[in-house]
Amino acid sequence: MINIPTFEMNATCLLKDDFTMYLHKHYDLFFRRILEHVTNRLDDIEDEDLLCWIKDENKEIYELRLPEDGFHKALKQAWEYFETIEEYETCEVLKELKKRI
């Protein structure tokens, strides 16, 4: 069974235009989860589209789902993150993963 992670985020950041920048600064594990989730979905390890849980500052919990039609966009954002932190090996893994979609 896959352990679905919970990420704590301030809800105001979720609504701003700088959400991507916020993620890049604070949530390395979020982008790694995208990679894991897409890989698991393609390998039939996960059959649900639940990517993670988000807990806001009021302790409210929300589901964040990643349907198959969102794989390309999510992998693009993850690739941009890993390129920014110069983790090129992971970029190569993402490149190969995109070929499988």
XYZ file of N, CA, C and O in Angstrom:
404
model
N 0.838 -1.190 0.000
C 0.000 0.000 0.000
C 0.879 1.248 0.000
O 1.872 1.324 0.719
N 0.519 2.204 -0.794
C 1.267 3.445 -0.940
C 0.882 4.407 0.187
O -0.292 4.591 0.484
N 1.892 5.022 0.783
C 1.659 6.028 1.808
C 1.486 7.377 1.119
O 2.439 7.913 0.553
N 0.277 7.925 1.147
C -0.013 9.210 0.509
C 0.447 10.321 1.457
O -0.018 10.403 2.591
N 1.355 11.199 1.002
C 1.874 12.236 1.896
C 0.892 13.381 2.118
O -0.008 13.616 1.309
N 1.102 14.084 3.223
C 0.357 15.297 3.535
C 1.353 16.443 3.586
O 2.368 16.362 4.268
N 1.043 17.511 2.852
C 1.892 18.698 2.832
C 1.130 19.848 3.476
O -0.042 20.045 3.183
N 1.801 20.574 4.338
C 1.177 21.731 4.969
C 1.477 22.964 4.134
O 2.622 23.220 3.777
N 0.411 23.714 3.805
C 0.546 24.920 2.992
C -0.395 25.985 3.515
O -1.489 25.685 3.985
N 0.030 27.209 3.380
C -0.817 28.339 3.687
C -1.775 28.528 2.515
O -1.340 28.650 1.368
N -3.062 28.548 2.781
C -4.073 28.604 1.719
C -3.936 29.851 0.855
O -4.245 29.811 -0.338
N -3.462 30.953 1.405
C -3.319 32.151 0.586
C -2.297 31.942 -0.522
O -2.412 32.515 -1.592
N -1.316 31.096 -0.289
C -0.320 30.798 -1.328
C -0.920 29.970 -2.452
O -0.449 30.025 -3.581
N -1.928 29.195 -2.148
C -2.559 28.368 -3.165
C -3.338 29.201 -4.169
O -3.606 28.761 -5.270
N -3.709 30.419 -3.790
C -4.537 31.249 -4.639
C -3.745 32.293 -5.409
O -4.266 32.934 -6.294
N -2.486 32.475 -5.068
C -1.683 33.509 -5.706
C -1.056 33.004 -6.994
O -0.917 31.816 -7.223
N -0.631 33.956 -7.806
C 0.047 33.629 -9.056
C 1.413 33.011 -8.818
O 1.969 32.378 -9.697
N 1.957 33.195 -7.625
C 3.308 32.699 -7.352
C 3.301 31.314 -6.711
O 4.257 30.929 -6.049
N 2.264 30.535 -6.928
C 2.164 29.201 -6.347
C 3.341 28.324 -6.780
O 3.922 27.614 -5.968
N 3.704 28.391 -8.046
C 4.818 27.585 -8.535
C 6.107 27.973 -7.828
O 6.875 27.105 -7.399
N 6.350 29.271 -7.667
C 7.557 29.724 -6.969
C 7.525 29.261 -5.508
O 8.539 28.839 -4.958
N 6.367 29.319 -4.882
C 6.215 28.852 -3.504
C 6.591 27.373 -3.392
O 7.326 26.966 -2.506
N 6.096 26.575 -4.332
C 6.423 25.149 -4.331
C 7.918 24.932 -4.522
O 8.523 24.102 -3.850
N 8.517 25.679 -5.431
C 9.950 25.518 -5.699
C 10.786 25.815 -4.464
O 11.823 25.193 -4.259
N 10.341 26.723 -3.651
C 11.116 27.102 -2.467
C 10.926 26.147 -1.297
O 11.802 26.012 -0.469
N 9.764 25.510 -1.206
C 9.424 24.801 0.029
C 9.120 23.316 -0.105
O 9.056 22.631 0.903
N 8.915 22.827 -1.308
C 8.341 21.494 -1.390
C 9.050 20.559 -2.353
O 8.477 20.056 -3.308
N 10.303 20.270 -2.075
C 11.057 19.301 -2.855
C 10.316 17.959 -2.901
O 10.188 17.342 -3.960
N 9.790 17.532 -1.769
C 9.100 16.243 -1.710
C 7.828 16.221 -2.554
O 7.420 15.171 -3.041
N 7.220 17.378 -2.739
C 6.024 17.460 -3.581
C 6.365 17.060 -5.016
O 5.667 16.256 -5.633
N 7.456 17.598 -5.555
C 7.844 17.271 -6.925
C 8.316 15.828 -7.034
O 8.082 15.169 -8.041
N 8.950 15.321 -5.998
C 9.349 13.920 -6.000
C 8.116 13.012 -5.952
O 8.099 11.940 -6.556
N 7.084 13.468 -5.266
C 5.838 12.707 -5.209
C 5.178 12.653 -6.587
O 4.602 11.622 -6.964
N 5.236 13.735 -7.348
C 4.682 13.715 -8.707
C 5.366 12.627 -9.520
O 4.701 11.820 -10.178
N 6.684 12.591 -9.454
C 7.454 11.574 -10.181
C 7.053 10.172 -9.731
O 6.776 9.300 -10.559
N 6.979 9.960 -8.428
C 6.605 8.652 -7.886
C 5.191 8.268 -8.309
O 4.938 7.140 -8.733
N 4.266 9.207 -8.178
C 2.859 8.928 -8.469
C 2.650 8.555 -9.937
O 1.971 7.567 -10.243
N 3.222 9.333 -10.844
C 3.053 9.044 -12.266
C 3.679 7.691 -12.600
O 3.084 6.872 -13.309
N 4.862 7.434 -12.070
C 5.512 6.138 -12.299
C 4.631 5.003 -11.785
O 4.400 4.012 -12.482
N 4.120 5.148 -10.581
C 3.267 4.109 -9.993
C 1.984 3.907 -10.780
O 1.510 2.772 -10.929
N 1.425 4.989 -11.287
C 0.196 4.850 -12.080
C 0.475 4.105 -13.380
O -0.294 3.236 -13.790
N 1.590 4.439 -14.033
C 1.934 3.768 -15.290
C 2.289 2.304 -15.069
O 2.061 1.463 -15.935
N 2.827 1.986 -13.889
C 3.202 0.605 -13.567
C 2.076 -0.146 -12.855
O 2.286 -1.252 -12.359
N 0.898 0.448 -12.764
C -0.270 -0.152 -12.108
C -0.044 -0.471 -10.636
O -0.643 -1.402 -10.089
N 0.809 0.299 -9.974
C 1.014 0.141 -8.536
C -0.040 0.946 -7.780
O -0.532 0.519 -6.748
N -0.366 2.118 -8.316
C -1.444 2.944 -7.764
C -2.553 2.995 -8.800
O -2.284 3.180 -9.986
N -3.793 2.846 -8.346
C -4.899 2.943 -9.289
C -5.775 4.162 -9.031
O -6.658 4.467 -9.818
N -5.523 4.870 -7.951
C -6.261 6.099 -7.642
C -5.470 7.304 -8.138
O -4.247 7.255 -8.227
N -6.174 8.409 -8.411
C -5.480 9.611 -8.871
C -5.129 10.574 -7.723
O -4.740 11.705 -7.953
N -5.224 10.100 -6.479
C -4.890 10.928 -5.320
C -3.375 11.115 -5.236
O -2.634 10.169 -4.996
N -2.938 12.342 -5.463
C -1.512 12.669 -5.427
C -1.043 12.869 -3.990
O -0.038 12.311 -3.562
N -1.787 13.699 -3.236
C -1.395 13.986 -1.855
C -2.547 14.665 -1.126
O -3.590 14.959 -1.706
N -2.316 14.900 0.135
C -3.231 15.669 0.969
C -2.573 17.017 1.233
O -1.357 17.095 1.386
N -3.389 18.065 1.299
C -2.905 19.402 1.641
C -3.594 19.822 2.932
O -4.822 19.778 3.022
N -2.787 20.206 3.934
C -3.341 20.704 5.195
C -3.062 22.199 5.262
O -1.915 22.634 5.157
N -4.115 22.991 5.428
C -3.921 24.438 5.484
C -3.649 24.900 6.913
O -3.579 24.092 7.844
N -3.497 26.210 7.074
C -3.149 26.775 8.379
C -4.242 26.579 9.432
O -3.980 26.673 10.631
N -5.456 26.267 9.002
C -6.558 25.999 9.930
C -6.753 24.507 10.181
O -7.758 24.096 10.726
N -5.798 23.707 9.724
C -5.819 22.247 9.874
C -6.891 21.566 9.038
O -7.212 20.415 9.253
N -7.445 22.311 8.058
C -8.376 21.709 7.106
C -7.562 20.882 6.130
O -6.495 21.295 5.682
N -8.085 19.724 5.750
C -7.360 18.833 4.852
C -8.114 18.726 3.527
O -9.329 18.536 3.497
N -7.339 18.868 2.444
C -7.882 18.815 1.090
C -7.166 17.729 0.303
O -5.996 17.459 0.528
N -7.875 17.161 -0.647
C -7.264 16.184 -1.555
C -6.707 16.925 -2.752
O -7.338 17.841 -3.271
N -5.554 16.499 -3.201
C -5.007 17.004 -4.456
C -4.881 15.804 -5.383
O -4.152 14.858 -5.083
N -5.632 15.825 -6.455
C -5.684 14.691 -7.378
C -4.960 15.035 -8.667
O -4.937 16.186 -9.083
N -4.365 14.020 -9.270
C -3.659 14.181 -10.537
C -4.195 13.156 -11.525
O -3.736 12.012 -11.575
N -5.179 13.550 -12.327
C -5.705 12.626 -13.339
C -4.695 12.450 -14.467
O -3.775 13.259 -14.638
N -4.873 11.404 -15.235
C -3.936 11.102 -16.319
C -3.772 12.255 -17.300
O -2.674 12.467 -17.811
N -4.839 12.990 -17.549
C -4.709 14.098 -18.504
C -3.881 15.259 -17.954
O -3.569 16.204 -18.671
N -3.491 15.194 -16.695
C -2.630 16.212 -16.101
C -1.183 15.778 -15.958
O -0.340 16.541 -15.470
N -0.865 14.558 -16.392
C 0.500 14.030 -16.237
C 1.540 14.905 -16.933
O 2.572 15.222 -16.356
N 1.278 15.283 -18.176
C 2.270 16.055 -18.927
C 2.580 17.386 -18.239
O 3.750 17.753 -18.090
N 1.550 18.084 -17.813
C 1.749 19.388 -17.166
C 2.488 19.216 -15.835
O 3.416 19.968 -15.522
N 2.104 18.223 -15.049
C 2.754 17.989 -13.756
C 4.216 17.604 -13.945
O 5.094 18.096 -13.215
N 4.498 16.748 -14.915
C 5.879 16.348 -15.164
C 6.712 17.513 -15.685
O 7.891 17.638 -15.357
N 6.097 18.399 -16.445
C 6.802 19.597 -16.928
C 7.199 20.476 -15.745
O 8.331 20.957 -15.669
N 6.273 20.677 -14.808
C 6.585 21.488 -13.628
C 7.665 20.822 -12.782
O 8.569 21.493 -12.275
N 7.584 19.517 -12.641
C 8.606 18.795 -11.878
C 9.961 18.906 -12.573
O 10.982 19.139 -11.923
N 9.952 18.755 -13.899
C 11.201 18.870 -14.652
C 11.819 20.255 -14.457
O 13.022 20.373 -14.234
N 11.015 21.317 -14.515
C 11.519 22.680 -14.306
C 12.144 22.816 -12.920
O 13.187 23.448 -12.757
N 11.504 22.218 -11.930
C 12.046 22.265 -10.569
C 13.400 21.557 -10.508
O 14.378 22.119 -10.006
N 13.467 20.335 -11.003
C 14.716 19.570 -10.913
C 15.825 20.199 -11.759
O 16.991 20.122 -11.400
N 15.460 20.847 -12.835
C 16.453 21.579 -13.624
C 16.984 22.771 -12.822
O 18.194 23.036 -12.806
N 16.083 23.459 -12.127
C 16.471 24.612 -11.317
C 17.464 24.228 -10.229
O 18.427 24.959 -9.973
N 17.253 23.066 -9.611
C 18.166 22.648 -8.542
C 19.329 21.821 -9.095
O 20.102 21.248 -8.336
N 19.416 21.764 -10.424
C 20.509 21.092 -11.123
C 20.624 19.605 -10.795
O 21.706 19.051 -10.667
N 19.462 18.977 -10.670
C 19.418 17.532 -10.457
C 19.086 16.874 -11.794
O 17.971 16.434 -12.049
N 20.099 16.834 -12.642
C 19.913 16.426 -14.034
C 19.596 14.944 -14.195
O 18.942 14.557 -15.155
N 20.026 14.122 -13.260
C 19.693 12.697 -13.337
C 18.186 12.499 -13.244
O 17.605 11.682 -13.957
N 17.559 13.261 -12.359
C 16.105 13.171 -12.213
C 15.410 13.733 -13.445
O 14.368 13.215 -13.861
N 15.994 14.758 -14.065
C 15.441 15.286 -15.317
C 15.423 14.202 -16.386
O 14.456 14.098 -17.151
N 16.465 13.399 -16.434
C 16.515 12.301 -17.411
C 15.438 11.262 -17.122
O 14.813 10.732 -18.035
N 15.228 10.968 -15.841
C 14.170 10.023 -15.456
C 12.810 10.576 -15.913
O 11.983 9.844 -16.466
N 12.592 11.869 -15.698
C 11.336 12.504 -16.120
C 11.175 12.455 -17.634
O 10.079 12.198 -18.149
N 12.254 12.682 -18.343
C 12.221 12.638 -19.811
C 11.801 11.249 -20.301
O 10.950 11.116 -21.186
N 12.374 10.213 -19.707
C 12.009 8.845 -20.078
C 10.567 8.528 -19.692
O 9.854 7.830 -20.417
N 10.134 9.048 -18.554
C 8.771 8.818 -18.091
C 7.768 9.450 -19.053
O 6.728 8.848 -19.369
N 8.068 10.639 -19.547
C 7.170 11.309 -20.492
C 7.001 10.482 -21.773
O 5.941 10.508 -22.382
N 8.024 9.749 -22.150
C 7.938 8.906 -23.344
C 6.932 7.768 -23.157
O 6.380 7.261 -24.128
N 6.718 7.374 -21.909
C 5.808 6.253 -21.621
C 4.340 6.664 -21.611
O 3.459 5.812 -21.594
N 4.094 7.950 -21.575
C 2.702 8.426 -21.486
C 2.059 8.434 -22.868
O 2.603 8.850 -23.825
